[in-house]
CSV table of C-alpha atoms (C1' of nucleotides) in Angstrom, one decimal:
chain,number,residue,atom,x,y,z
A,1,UNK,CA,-115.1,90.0,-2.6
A,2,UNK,CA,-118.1,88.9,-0.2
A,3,UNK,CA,-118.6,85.0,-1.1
A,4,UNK,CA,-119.5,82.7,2.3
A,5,UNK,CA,-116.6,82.8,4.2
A,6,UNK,CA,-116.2,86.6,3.8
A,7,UNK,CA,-119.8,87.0,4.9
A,8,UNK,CA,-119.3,84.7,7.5
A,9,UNK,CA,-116.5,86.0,9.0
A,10,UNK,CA,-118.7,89.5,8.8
A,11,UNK,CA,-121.3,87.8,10.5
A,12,UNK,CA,-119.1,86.6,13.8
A,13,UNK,CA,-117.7,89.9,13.7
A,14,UNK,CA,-120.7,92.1,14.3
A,15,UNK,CA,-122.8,89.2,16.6
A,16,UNK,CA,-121.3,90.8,19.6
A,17,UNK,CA,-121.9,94.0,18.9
A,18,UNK,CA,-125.2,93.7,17.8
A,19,UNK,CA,-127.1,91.0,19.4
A,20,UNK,CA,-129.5,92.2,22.3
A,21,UNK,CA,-129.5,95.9,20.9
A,22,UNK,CA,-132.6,97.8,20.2
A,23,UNK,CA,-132.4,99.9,17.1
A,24,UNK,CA,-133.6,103.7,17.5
A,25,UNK,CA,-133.0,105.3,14.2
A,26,UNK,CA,-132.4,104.2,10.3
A,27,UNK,CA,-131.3,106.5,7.8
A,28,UNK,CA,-131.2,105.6,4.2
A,29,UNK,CA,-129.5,107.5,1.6
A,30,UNK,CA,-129.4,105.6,-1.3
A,31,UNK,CA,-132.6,103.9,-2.0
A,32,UNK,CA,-131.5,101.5,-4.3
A,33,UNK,CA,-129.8,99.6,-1.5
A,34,UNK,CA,-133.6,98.7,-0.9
A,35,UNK,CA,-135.0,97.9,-4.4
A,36,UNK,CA,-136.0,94.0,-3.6
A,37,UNK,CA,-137.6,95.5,-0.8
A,38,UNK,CA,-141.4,95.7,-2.2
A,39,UNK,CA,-142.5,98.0,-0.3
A,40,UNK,CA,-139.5,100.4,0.4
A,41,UNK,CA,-141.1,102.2,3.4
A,42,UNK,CA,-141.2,99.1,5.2
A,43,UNK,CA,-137.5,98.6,5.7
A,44,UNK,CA,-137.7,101.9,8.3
A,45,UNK,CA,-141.0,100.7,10.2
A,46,UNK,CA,-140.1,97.3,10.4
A,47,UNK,CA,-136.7,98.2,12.0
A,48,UNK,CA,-137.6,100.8,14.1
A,49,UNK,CA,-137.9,99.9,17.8
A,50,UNK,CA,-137.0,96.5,17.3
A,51,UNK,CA,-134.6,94.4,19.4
A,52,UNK,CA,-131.8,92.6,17.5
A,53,UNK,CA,-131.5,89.0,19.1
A,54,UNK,CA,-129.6,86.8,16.6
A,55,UNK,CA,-127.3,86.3,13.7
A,56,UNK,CA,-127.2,83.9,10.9
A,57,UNK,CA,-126.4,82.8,7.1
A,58,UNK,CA,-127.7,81.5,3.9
A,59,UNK,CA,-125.1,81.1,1.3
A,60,UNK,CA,-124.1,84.7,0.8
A,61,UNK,CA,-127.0,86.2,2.9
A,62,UNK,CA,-126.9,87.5,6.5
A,63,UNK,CA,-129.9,87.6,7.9
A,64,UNK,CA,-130.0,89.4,11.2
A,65,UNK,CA,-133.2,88.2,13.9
A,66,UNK,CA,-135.7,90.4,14.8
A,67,UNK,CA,-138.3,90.6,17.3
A,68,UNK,CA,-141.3,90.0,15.9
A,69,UNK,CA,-140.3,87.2,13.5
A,70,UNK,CA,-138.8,89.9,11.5
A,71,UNK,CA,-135.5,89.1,9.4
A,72,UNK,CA,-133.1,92.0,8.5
A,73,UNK,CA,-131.2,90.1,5.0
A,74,UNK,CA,-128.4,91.7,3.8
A,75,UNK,CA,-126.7,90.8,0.5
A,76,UNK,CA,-123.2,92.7,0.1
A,77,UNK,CA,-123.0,91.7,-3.5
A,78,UNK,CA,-119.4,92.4,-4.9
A,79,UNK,CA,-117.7,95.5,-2.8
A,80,UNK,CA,-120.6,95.5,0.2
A,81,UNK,CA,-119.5,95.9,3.6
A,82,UNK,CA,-121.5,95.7,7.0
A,83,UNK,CA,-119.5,98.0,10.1
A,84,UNK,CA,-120.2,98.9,13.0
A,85,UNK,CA,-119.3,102.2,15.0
A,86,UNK,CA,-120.1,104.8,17.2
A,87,UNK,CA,-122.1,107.5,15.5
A,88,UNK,CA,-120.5,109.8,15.9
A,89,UNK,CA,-117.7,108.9,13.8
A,90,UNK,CA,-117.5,109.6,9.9
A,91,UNK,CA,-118.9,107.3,8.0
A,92,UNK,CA,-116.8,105.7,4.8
A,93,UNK,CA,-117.7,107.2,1.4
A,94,UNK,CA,-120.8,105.3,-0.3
A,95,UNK,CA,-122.4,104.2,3.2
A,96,UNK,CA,-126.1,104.2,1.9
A,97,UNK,CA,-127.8,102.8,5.0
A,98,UNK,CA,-127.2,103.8,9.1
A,99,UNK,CA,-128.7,101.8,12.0
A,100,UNK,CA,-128.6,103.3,15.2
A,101,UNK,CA,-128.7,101.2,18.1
A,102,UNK,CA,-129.4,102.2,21.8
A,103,UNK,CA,-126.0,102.0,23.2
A,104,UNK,CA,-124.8,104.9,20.8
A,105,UNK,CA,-123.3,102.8,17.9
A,106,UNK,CA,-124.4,102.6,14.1
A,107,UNK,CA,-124.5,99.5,11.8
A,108,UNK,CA,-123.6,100.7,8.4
A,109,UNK,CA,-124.1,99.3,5.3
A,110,UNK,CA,-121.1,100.6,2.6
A,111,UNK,CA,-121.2,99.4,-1.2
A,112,UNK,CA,-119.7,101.5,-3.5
A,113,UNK,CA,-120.6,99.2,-6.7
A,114,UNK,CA,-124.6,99.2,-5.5
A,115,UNK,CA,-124.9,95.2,-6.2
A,116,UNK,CA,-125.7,94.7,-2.9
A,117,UNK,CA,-129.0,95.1,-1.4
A,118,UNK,CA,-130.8,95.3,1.7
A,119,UNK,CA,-134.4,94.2,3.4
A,120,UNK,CA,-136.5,93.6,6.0
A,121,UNK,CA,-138.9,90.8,5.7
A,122,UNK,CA,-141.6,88.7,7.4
A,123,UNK,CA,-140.6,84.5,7.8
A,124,UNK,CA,-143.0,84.2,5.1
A,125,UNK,CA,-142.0,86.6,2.8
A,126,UNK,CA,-138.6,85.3,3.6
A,127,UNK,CA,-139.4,81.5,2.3
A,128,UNK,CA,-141.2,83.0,-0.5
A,129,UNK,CA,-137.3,84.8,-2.1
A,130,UNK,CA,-135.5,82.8,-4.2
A,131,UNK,CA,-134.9,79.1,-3.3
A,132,UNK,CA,-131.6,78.8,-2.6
A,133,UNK,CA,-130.1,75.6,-2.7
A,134,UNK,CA,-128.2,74.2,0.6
A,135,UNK,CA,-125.4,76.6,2.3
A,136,UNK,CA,-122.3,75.0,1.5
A,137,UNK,CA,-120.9,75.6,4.7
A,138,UNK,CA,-123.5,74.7,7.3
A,139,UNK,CA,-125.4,72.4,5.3
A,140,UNK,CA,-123.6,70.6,2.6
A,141,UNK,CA,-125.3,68.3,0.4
A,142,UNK,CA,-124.4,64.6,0.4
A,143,UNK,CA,-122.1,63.3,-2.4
A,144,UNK,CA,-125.6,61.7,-3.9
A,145,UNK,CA,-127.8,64.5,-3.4
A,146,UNK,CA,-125.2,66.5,-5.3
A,147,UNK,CA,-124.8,63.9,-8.0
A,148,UNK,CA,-128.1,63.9,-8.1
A,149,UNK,CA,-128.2,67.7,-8.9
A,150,UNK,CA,-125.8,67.4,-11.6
A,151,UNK,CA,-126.7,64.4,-13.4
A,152,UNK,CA,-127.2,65.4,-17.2
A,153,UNK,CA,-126.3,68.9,-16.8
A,154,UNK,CA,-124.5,70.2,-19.7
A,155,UNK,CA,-123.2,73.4,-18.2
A,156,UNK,CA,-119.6,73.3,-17.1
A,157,UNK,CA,-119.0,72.5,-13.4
A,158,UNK,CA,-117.7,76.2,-13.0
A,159,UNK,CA,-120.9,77.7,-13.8
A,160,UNK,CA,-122.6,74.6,-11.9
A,161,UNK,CA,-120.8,75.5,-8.7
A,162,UNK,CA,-121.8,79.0,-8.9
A,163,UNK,CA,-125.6,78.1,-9.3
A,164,UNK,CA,-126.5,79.5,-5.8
A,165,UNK,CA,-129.5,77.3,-6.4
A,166,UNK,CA,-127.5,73.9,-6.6
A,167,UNK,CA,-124.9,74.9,-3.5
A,168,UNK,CA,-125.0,78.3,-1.9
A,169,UNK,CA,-122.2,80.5,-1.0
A,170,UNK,CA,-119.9,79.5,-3.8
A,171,UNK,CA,-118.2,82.7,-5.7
A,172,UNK,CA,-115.6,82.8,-8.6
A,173,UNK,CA,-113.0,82.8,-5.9
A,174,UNK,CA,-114.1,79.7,-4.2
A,175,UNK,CA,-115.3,77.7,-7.4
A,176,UNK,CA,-112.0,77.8,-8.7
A,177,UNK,CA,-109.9,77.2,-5.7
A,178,UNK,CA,-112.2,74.4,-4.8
A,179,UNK,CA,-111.8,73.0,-8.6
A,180,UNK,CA,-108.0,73.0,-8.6
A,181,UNK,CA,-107.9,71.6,-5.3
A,182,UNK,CA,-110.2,68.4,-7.0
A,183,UNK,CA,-108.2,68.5,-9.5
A,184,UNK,CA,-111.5,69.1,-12.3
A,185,UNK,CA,-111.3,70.6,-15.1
A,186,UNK,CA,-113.7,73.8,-14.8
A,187,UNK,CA,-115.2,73.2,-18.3
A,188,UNK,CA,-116.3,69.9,-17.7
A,189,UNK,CA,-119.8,69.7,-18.0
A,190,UNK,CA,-121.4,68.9,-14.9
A,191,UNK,CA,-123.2,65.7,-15.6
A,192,UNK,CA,-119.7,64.0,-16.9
A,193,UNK,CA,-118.4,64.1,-12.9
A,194,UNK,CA,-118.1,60.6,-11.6
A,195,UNK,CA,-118.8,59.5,-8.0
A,196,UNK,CA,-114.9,60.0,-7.2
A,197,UNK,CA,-114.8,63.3,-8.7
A,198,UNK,CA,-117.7,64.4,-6.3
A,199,UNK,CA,-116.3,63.0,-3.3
A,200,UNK,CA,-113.2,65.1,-4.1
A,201,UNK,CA,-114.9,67.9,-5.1
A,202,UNK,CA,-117.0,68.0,-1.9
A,203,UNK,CA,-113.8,67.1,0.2
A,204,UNK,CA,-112.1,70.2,-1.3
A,205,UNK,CA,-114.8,72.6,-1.0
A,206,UNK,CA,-114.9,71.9,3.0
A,207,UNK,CA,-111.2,72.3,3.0
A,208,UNK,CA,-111.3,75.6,1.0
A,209,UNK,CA,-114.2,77.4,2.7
A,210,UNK,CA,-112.6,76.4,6.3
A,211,UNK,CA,-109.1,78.1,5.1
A,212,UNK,CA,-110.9,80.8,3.6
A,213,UNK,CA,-112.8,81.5,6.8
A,214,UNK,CA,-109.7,80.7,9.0
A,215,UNK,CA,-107.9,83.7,7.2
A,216,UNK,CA,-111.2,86.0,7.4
A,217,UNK,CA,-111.9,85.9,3.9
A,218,UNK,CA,-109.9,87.3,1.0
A,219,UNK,CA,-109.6,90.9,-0.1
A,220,UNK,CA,-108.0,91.7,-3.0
A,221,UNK,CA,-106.0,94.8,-3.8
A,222,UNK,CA,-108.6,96.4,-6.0
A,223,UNK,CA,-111.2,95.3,-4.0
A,224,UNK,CA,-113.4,97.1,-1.0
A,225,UNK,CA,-113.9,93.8,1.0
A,226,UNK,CA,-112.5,94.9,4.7
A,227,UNK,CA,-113.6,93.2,7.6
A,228,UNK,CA,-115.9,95.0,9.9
A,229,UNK,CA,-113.3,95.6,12.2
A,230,UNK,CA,-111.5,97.7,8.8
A,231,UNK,CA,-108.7,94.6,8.9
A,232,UNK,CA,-108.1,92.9,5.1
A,233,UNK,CA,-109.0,89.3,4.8
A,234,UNK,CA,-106.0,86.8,4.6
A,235,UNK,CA,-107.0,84.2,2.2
A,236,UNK,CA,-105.7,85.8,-0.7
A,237,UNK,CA,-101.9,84.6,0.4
A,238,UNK,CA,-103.4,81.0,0.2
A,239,UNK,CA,-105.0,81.4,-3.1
A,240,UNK,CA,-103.3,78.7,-5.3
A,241,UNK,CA,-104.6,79.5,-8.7
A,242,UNK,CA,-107.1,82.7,-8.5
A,243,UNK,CA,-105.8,85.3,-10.5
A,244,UNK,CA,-102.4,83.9,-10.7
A,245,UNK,CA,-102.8,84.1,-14.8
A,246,UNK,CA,-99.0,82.7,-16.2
A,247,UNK,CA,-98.0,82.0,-12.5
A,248,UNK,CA,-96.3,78.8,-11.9
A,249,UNK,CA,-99.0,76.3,-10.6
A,250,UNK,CA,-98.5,75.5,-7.1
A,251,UNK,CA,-98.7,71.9,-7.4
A,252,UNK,CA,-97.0,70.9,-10.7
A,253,UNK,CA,-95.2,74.6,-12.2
A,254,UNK,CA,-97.0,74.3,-15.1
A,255,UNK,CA,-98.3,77.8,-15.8
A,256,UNK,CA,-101.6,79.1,-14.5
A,257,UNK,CA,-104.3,79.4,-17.7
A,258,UNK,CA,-107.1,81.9,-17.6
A,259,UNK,CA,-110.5,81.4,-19.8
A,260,UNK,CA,-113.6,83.0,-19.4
A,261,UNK,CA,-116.4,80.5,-18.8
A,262,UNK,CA,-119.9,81.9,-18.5
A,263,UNK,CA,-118.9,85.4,-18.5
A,264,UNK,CA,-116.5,84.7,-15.3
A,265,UNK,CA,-112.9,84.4,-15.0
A,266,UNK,CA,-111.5,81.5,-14.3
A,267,UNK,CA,-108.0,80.0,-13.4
A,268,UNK,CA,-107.1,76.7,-13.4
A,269,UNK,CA,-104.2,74.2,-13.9
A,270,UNK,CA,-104.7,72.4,-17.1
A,271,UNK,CA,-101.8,69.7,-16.0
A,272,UNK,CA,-103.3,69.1,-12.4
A,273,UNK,CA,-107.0,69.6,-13.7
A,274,UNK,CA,-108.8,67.2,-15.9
B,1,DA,C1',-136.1,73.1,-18.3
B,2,DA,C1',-131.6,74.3,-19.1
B,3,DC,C1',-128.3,77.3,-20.8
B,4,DG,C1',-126.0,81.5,-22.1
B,5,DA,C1',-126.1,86.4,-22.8
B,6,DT,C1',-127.1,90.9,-21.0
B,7,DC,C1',-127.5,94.3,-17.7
B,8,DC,C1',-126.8,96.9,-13.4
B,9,DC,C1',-122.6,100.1,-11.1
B,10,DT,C1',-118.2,102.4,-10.0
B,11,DG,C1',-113.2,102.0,-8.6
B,12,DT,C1',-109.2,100.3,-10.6
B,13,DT,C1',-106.3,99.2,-14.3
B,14,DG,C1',-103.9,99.3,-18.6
B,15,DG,C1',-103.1,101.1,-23.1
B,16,DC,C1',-101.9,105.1,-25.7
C,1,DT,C1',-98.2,112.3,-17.0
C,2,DG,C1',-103.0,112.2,-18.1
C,3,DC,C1',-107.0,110.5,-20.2
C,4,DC,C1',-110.4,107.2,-21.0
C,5,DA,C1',-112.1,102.7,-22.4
C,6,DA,C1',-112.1,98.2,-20.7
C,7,DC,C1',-112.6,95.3,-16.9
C,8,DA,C1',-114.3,93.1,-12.6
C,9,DG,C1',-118.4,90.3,-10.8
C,10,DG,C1',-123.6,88.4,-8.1
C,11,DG,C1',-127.6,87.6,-9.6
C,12,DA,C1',-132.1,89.0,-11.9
C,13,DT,C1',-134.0,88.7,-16.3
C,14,DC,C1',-134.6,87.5,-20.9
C,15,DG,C1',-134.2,85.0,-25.4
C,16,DT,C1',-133.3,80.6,-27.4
DNA sequence: AACGATCCCTGTTGGC
DNA sequence: TGCCAACAGGGATCGT
């Protein structure tokens, strides 16, 4: 499912195709795709007639550049998916929004669960949605600016990591593959973590997030996650402990527990996590 | 303020 | 084999 590295690897996939175009037409079929968007007939004027002249990434957010100053943000939630073809071509089932661009091609928008979302907004309206906290990719916090964000939290360091406000970019995948490679227990509240554990913690998440965008992401077999190119992301042959429930743990073949902690699945090796 | 529960949505899965 | 309830999850929102 789309956490940062699958909507990074999204993001260098359509650049090329996309940068220096000049959208013509925008067709939307499903108008909840738009519902953050406050006033929904903006997201067709603002597009229309603008020139696309940049990618980039917050956390799980692509924002395409716009003339203008204009940002096109689009969230894929849990089974989004951002393509791009000629329009001519048949678009995949539960494609709720079509850009046309001048040379003939479409970007299309595909989520068949609807948790995505899609909008068009001004810099200032842009600063003014949600404060997200530093992309955990691009940006990452220091091991003391993320102590300092975890000090006295009671929450566990699971539902910590997925706070998009504290890091952002981190999903279930990624939070527990970065845990197991710390070696931290996922229940552990957040404010118990000691210096070490952050430096590990911190240390793993860069390795995970650069395998995981190496390999183009992870789709999983029930999942819609392609890459825009329609290839399946690789990660999910490196995952060590994501849903590998009674599998053999990687690192010590102690088997692989599952427990639900705020509402998430999580999976995790009691031996090699403490 | 921090935390946890609930809801949205639909394809897939698993139990009967 | 076929049906259908349960499940999956990002993030907004709400109650405590």
């Amino acid at each position: 499912m789309p956490e940062l590295p699958e909507v990074e690897t999204t993001r260098r996939l359509i650049h090329d195709q996309i940068v220096d175009r000049t959208i013509t037409d925008v067709l939307v079929t499903r108008d909840r795709m738009l519902r953050r968007q406050e006033r929904p007939a903006d997201f067709r004027s603002r597009l229309s007639g603008r020139r696309i002249i940049g990618t980039s990434r917050l956390g799980k957010r692509l924002h395409i550049l716009l003339g203008g100053d204009l940002v096109w943000l689009v969230h894929l939630g849990m089974s989004g998916r951002l393509s791009t073809a000629d329009r001519t071509s048949k678009a995949p089932p539960h494609t709720h929004v079509r850009v046309g661009l001048d040379d003939g091609s479409e970007i299309r928008f595909t989520d068949p669960r609807t948790f995505g979302y899609t909008m068009v907004v001004t810099q200032d309206e842009l600063d003014e949605l949600t404060t997200m906290g530093p992309d955990a990719w691009t940006d990452p916090p220091t091991a003391d600016e993320l102590g300092a964000r975890l000090e006295r939290r009671t929450a566990p360091i699971k539902a910590l990591l997925l706070d998009q406000t504290i890091v952002a970019g981190v999903g279930n995948i990624y939070a527990d593959e970065t845990l197991f490679a710390a070696g931290i227990d996922p229940r552990r509240a957040g404010g118990t973590l000691t210096e070490s554990d952050i430096d590990s913690l911190l240390a793993a998440l860069r390795r995970v997030l650069e395998a995981g965008i190496e390999a183009g992401g992870t789709t999983l077999s029930d999942m819609a996650y392609l890459l825009p190119d329609g290839r399946s992301g690789e990660f999910v042959t490196e995952l060590a402990v994501y849903g590998r429930e009674e599998e053999p743990c990687p690192r010590c073949g102690d088997l692989i527990r599952r427990d639900v902690i705020r509402g998430r699945s999580t999976f995790w090796s009691p031996t090699c996590q403490r």
